[in-house]
Amino acid sequence: MPHLRPFRCHAGRLRRAMTGLSVLSLAACTGPFIASEANSSGKRTETTSRSTDISADDSTRLCEKNFDDKTNAVGGTSSIYASWTLTPSRDTGREALGRLGVFVSMMPDAQLVSEEYHGARSAMDIRISSATLMHPMSIGFESIPDLRPLSVRVEYDADLGATSFVLRSLAKQQGERQRLRFLACTMLSIVGNAGLPTAPGKPYKRPRIVNPFKKNPQPDPALNRFKDRSLDMLLSRALDAGKSIVIMPTVQMDGKYTEGYKQLREERLVNYWLDLMGTVTWRRAGTEPRTLAVGNTTSLKERGLSGDLYNYPGGKKSTYRFFIVDPGTYELTGVSTDLRRSPMPDMTGTSWSDKSAALGTMSLKATKDTEYYSATEWQDAKFITQSYPTTYCSLVFTNGQCARQSWTSESVTHQAQAAGFAEVTRDREVDGLRLSMALTKPFASFTIAPGDVAVMDGFVLDGAAGSIYTDACKQSEDDIAVCAMRSLKLFRVAPAMPHIEEWRQSGMLGTVAAGLMAKARAVPVSIHPAATVSPEKPGTYEAGWAQRYTLKSPR
C-alpha cells in the first residue's frame, strides 16, 4: 500500500500554513511527492516519473504562475480560484487521483464527493466544509467570513500529462491569494508527482507610509516565457496523443454590452447574464463520453482542462475560442444558462408523460443571486482622532529650570468627511433560476479527425433559448423541477476565416498554436432537419451576424 508519511507531511504542512501557524520543517517533505511502497527489507522504493518534458519543480512553478482568481464585477454571485500545470508523470487516473484521495482524507474539514474515470480523463470533486481556509484565523468581528462550504474540482488527463484545479466560492468569500495558491498547488503536486509549492507567508498589509524611493518588484520575463512555452508543450502533447483542435465563435460580450457597470447591474442585468452564462454542450458519440462546453465562461481557468486555451475578438461581434478535443462525432444535446430575477413559474404535472418530452426536458433549479445596486443615503460626518507625541517637564529644579523631560501624547480630533447625502453600493439576495436543457435528439452535429484544426459554426442562445409546457412538469428534487420542452431557439454564427488568419498573425499565440492555425480549415456542421430558419430582423444585434434556428416539439 502507499507509504503514508508523504501524505501526512503534506496534510500537516497544509493545515499549519492555512491556519497561520509556523510551517512544518521541510526536511521530511523535500523533493517530489512520490507514492512509495515498503519492500521486504522495510526500505521504501520510490516510483520515478516517466516523462522528461517537465521537471517536478518546474511543474509546481508552472502551477504557481498559472494561479489566478476571477469574479464578475457586474453581477458575480461566485468567485473562481484556479490553476493548471503539466505533470512530470503520466500515471493512470486512478493512480494520480488515488493519491489525492488519500491526502483529502487527512485534510481537516474536507470530504470527497465524487470521482469520474473515463479512459485517460478523470476528475475528483471535493467539498471543503469550512471556508476558514479562505482567511487568516485572526480576523476582526467586522470582517467575519462567510463559512458556507466551498467546492473544488481537480481534473487529470493522462494523455496530456496535465492537471487542473478549480475552486468555486461565493463572491463574499474572498480568499487570501497565497493561501489558496498553496492549497491548489499542493493538490496538483500530489496528482502529478511534482515538487512542493512555496509555503504562504504572512498576509499582505498596506504600509501606512509608502516609501517613494522603493521600487516595485518587476515581473520575471523568464517566468512569463516559461508560462507561454507551457501552452506550446500542452499542445505538443495533445498532438502526440492524437487529439484535435476545435475553434468556434461565441458572442463578444464587450461588443454587445457597452454600458457601464451601473447600467448593466441595474437595467440590463437579466439579458447580460443570459448571454454571459449561456453555454452549449456537445457530447461525443460512442462508449467513452466526452463533452465540449462552449460559451463565455468556458475558459481553461473556469472549466479546467476541458476549457478553451485561447480566445480572440474577431470583428465587433464574435469571440473565437480554441479547444483541445478528442476526435470523433460530436452532437449538440445540451444548453444551459442562468435567469436572474425570476422565481419558479406556476407548473403542474397534469400532462406529463414520456411522449410529452419528445424534444427534451428543461431542469429549473432555484438559486439565490447576489445583486448590486446604487443608493443615495445620508452619511453622518466622520471624524478622525490622531495622537501626536509631545514633551513636558516632569521634574523642576529649585531655580525653576527643568531637570527632567518626559514624553506623552496629545490627541487631536478633526473632521475627515462632512455630513451629507452620498451614493453608496449595496447588495441584496434575489431569486433566480438555473436552466439546463437536455435534448433527446441532437440539434446539430459535426465530425473531426485526429490532428484536425477545425473552424466551425458556433451556436449562441436566443434569450433563455428554451420554452416549456407548464402543464408537463415534475419535481425531481427539493429545489429542482423538470419540464417537457416546447421549443429551443439558437443563433447559428458562421466563422470568418479572415478573423482566423488575423488571429494567427496577432502575436497572441505561441509557436505551436500559430503553426496549427495555419492548418485551420472550415468543417461543416449538420443541423437537425426539423429545425427552421427565421427571417432576419433588421436593427437587431444579430442581423448580419447570425441566423435564428427553432426546433419545436412534435407534440
mmCIF file of N, CA, C and O in Angstrom, residues 6 11 32 69 96 148 162 183 286 306 351 362 384 420 436 453 499:
data_model
loop_
_atom_site.group_PDB
_atom_site.id
_atom_site.type_symbol
_atom_site.label_atom_id
_atom_site.label_comp_id
_atom_site.label_asym_id
_atom_site.label_seq_id
_atom_site.Cartn_x
_atom_site.Cartn_y
_atom_site.Cartn_z
ATOM 1 N N PRO A 6 4.471 10.681 3.278
ATOM 2 C CA PRO A 6 4.332 11.878 2.447
ATOM 3 C C PRO A 6 2.958 12.515 2.571
ATOM 4 O O PRO A 6 2.822 13.740 2.552
ATOM 5 N N ALA A 11 -0.359 16.958 4.408
ATOM 6 C CA ALA A 11 -1.575 17.371 5.115
ATOM 7 C C ALA A 11 -1.238 18.250 6.312
ATOM 8 O O ALA A 11 -1.886 19.269 6.560
ATOM 9 N N PRO A 32 10.017 15.610 -4.922
ATOM 10 C CA PRO A 32 8.695 15.356 -5.475
ATOM 11 C C PRO A 32 7.842 14.534 -4.530
ATOM 12 O O PRO A 32 8.351 13.758 -3.720
ATOM 13 N N ASP A 69 -7.499 34.295 -10.020
ATOM 14 C CA ASP A 69 -8.862 34.325 -9.496
ATOM 15 C C ASP A 69 -9.716 35.211 -10.379
ATOM 16 O O ASP A 69 -9.214 36.066 -11.106
ATOM 17 N N ALA A 96 -3.172 8.585 -10.027
ATOM 18 C CA ALA A 96 -2.953 10.000 -9.709
ATOM 19 C C ALA A 96 -3.993 10.521 -8.719
ATOM 20 O O ALA A 96 -3.650 11.151 -7.703
ATOM 21 N N ARG A 148 -19.926 29.175 4.473
ATOM 22 C CA ARG A 148 -20.576 28.118 3.713
ATOM 23 C C ARG A 148 -19.535 27.286 2.964
ATOM 24 O O ARG A 148 -18.459 27.779 2.630
ATOM 25 N N ALA A 162 -1.461 16.452 -17.858
ATOM 26 C CA ALA A 162 -1.845 17.766 -17.338
ATOM 27 C C ALA A 162 -2.922 17.591 -16.279
ATOM 28 O O ALA A 162 -3.683 16.623 -16.292
ATOM 29 N N LEU A 183 -2.867 25.852 -1.482
ATOM 30 C CA LEU A 183 -3.816 24.743 -1.493
ATOM 31 C C LEU A 183 -3.886 24.118 -2.878
ATOM 32 O O LEU A 183 -3.810 22.891 -3.033
ATOM 33 N N GLY A 286 -20.386 7.600 -28.750
ATOM 34 C CA GLY A 286 -19.511 6.458 -28.532
ATOM 35 C C GLY A 286 -19.561 5.982 -27.103
ATOM 36 O O GLY A 286 -20.338 6.482 -26.272
ATOM 37 N N SER A 306 -10.884 20.949 -19.775
ATOM 38 C CA SER A 306 -11.815 20.912 -20.911
ATOM 39 C C SER A 306 -12.130 22.303 -21.446
ATOM 40 O O SER A 306 -12.851 22.440 -22.430
ATOM 41 N N SER A 351 -50.167 16.906 -17.581
ATOM 42 C CA SER A 351 -49.931 16.366 -18.927
ATOM 43 C C SER A 351 -48.572 15.698 -19.057
ATOM 44 O O SER A 351 -48.088 15.464 -20.175
ATOM 45 N N MET A 362 -36.289 20.377 -19.673
ATOM 46 C CA MET A 362 -35.587 21.500 -19.073
ATOM 47 C C MET A 362 -35.659 21.360 -17.565
ATOM 48 O O MET A 362 -36.744 21.203 -16.991
ATOM 49 N N ILE A 384 -11.745 61.832 12.656
ATOM 50 C CA ILE A 384 -10.564 61.019 12.909
ATOM 51 C C ILE A 384 -9.793 61.633 14.078
ATOM 52 O O ILE A 384 -9.563 62.846 14.114
ATOM 53 N N GLY A 420 -23.742 64.628 4.852
ATOM 54 C CA GLY A 420 -24.472 64.905 3.620
ATOM 55 C C GLY A 420 -24.901 63.616 2.950
ATOM 56 O O GLY A 420 -24.618 62.510 3.431
ATOM 57 N N SER A 436 -31.244 24.200 -17.372
ATOM 58 C CA SER A 436 -30.427 23.189 -18.047
ATOM 59 C C SER A 436 -31.318 22.367 -18.963
ATOM 60 O O SER A 436 -32.274 21.730 -18.496
ATOM 61 N N VAL A 453 -7.530 20.688 -37.370
ATOM 62 C CA VAL A 453 -7.738 22.005 -36.772
ATOM 63 C C VAL A 453 -8.983 22.559 -37.438
ATOM 64 O O VAL A 453 -8.928 23.077 -38.561
ATOM 65 N N HIS A 499 -10.767 36.310 -39.922
ATOM 66 C CA HIS A 499 -10.530 36.522 -38.494
ATOM 67 C C HIS A 499 -9.509 35.512 -37.964
ATOM 68 O O HIS A 499 -8.684 35.846 -37.098
#
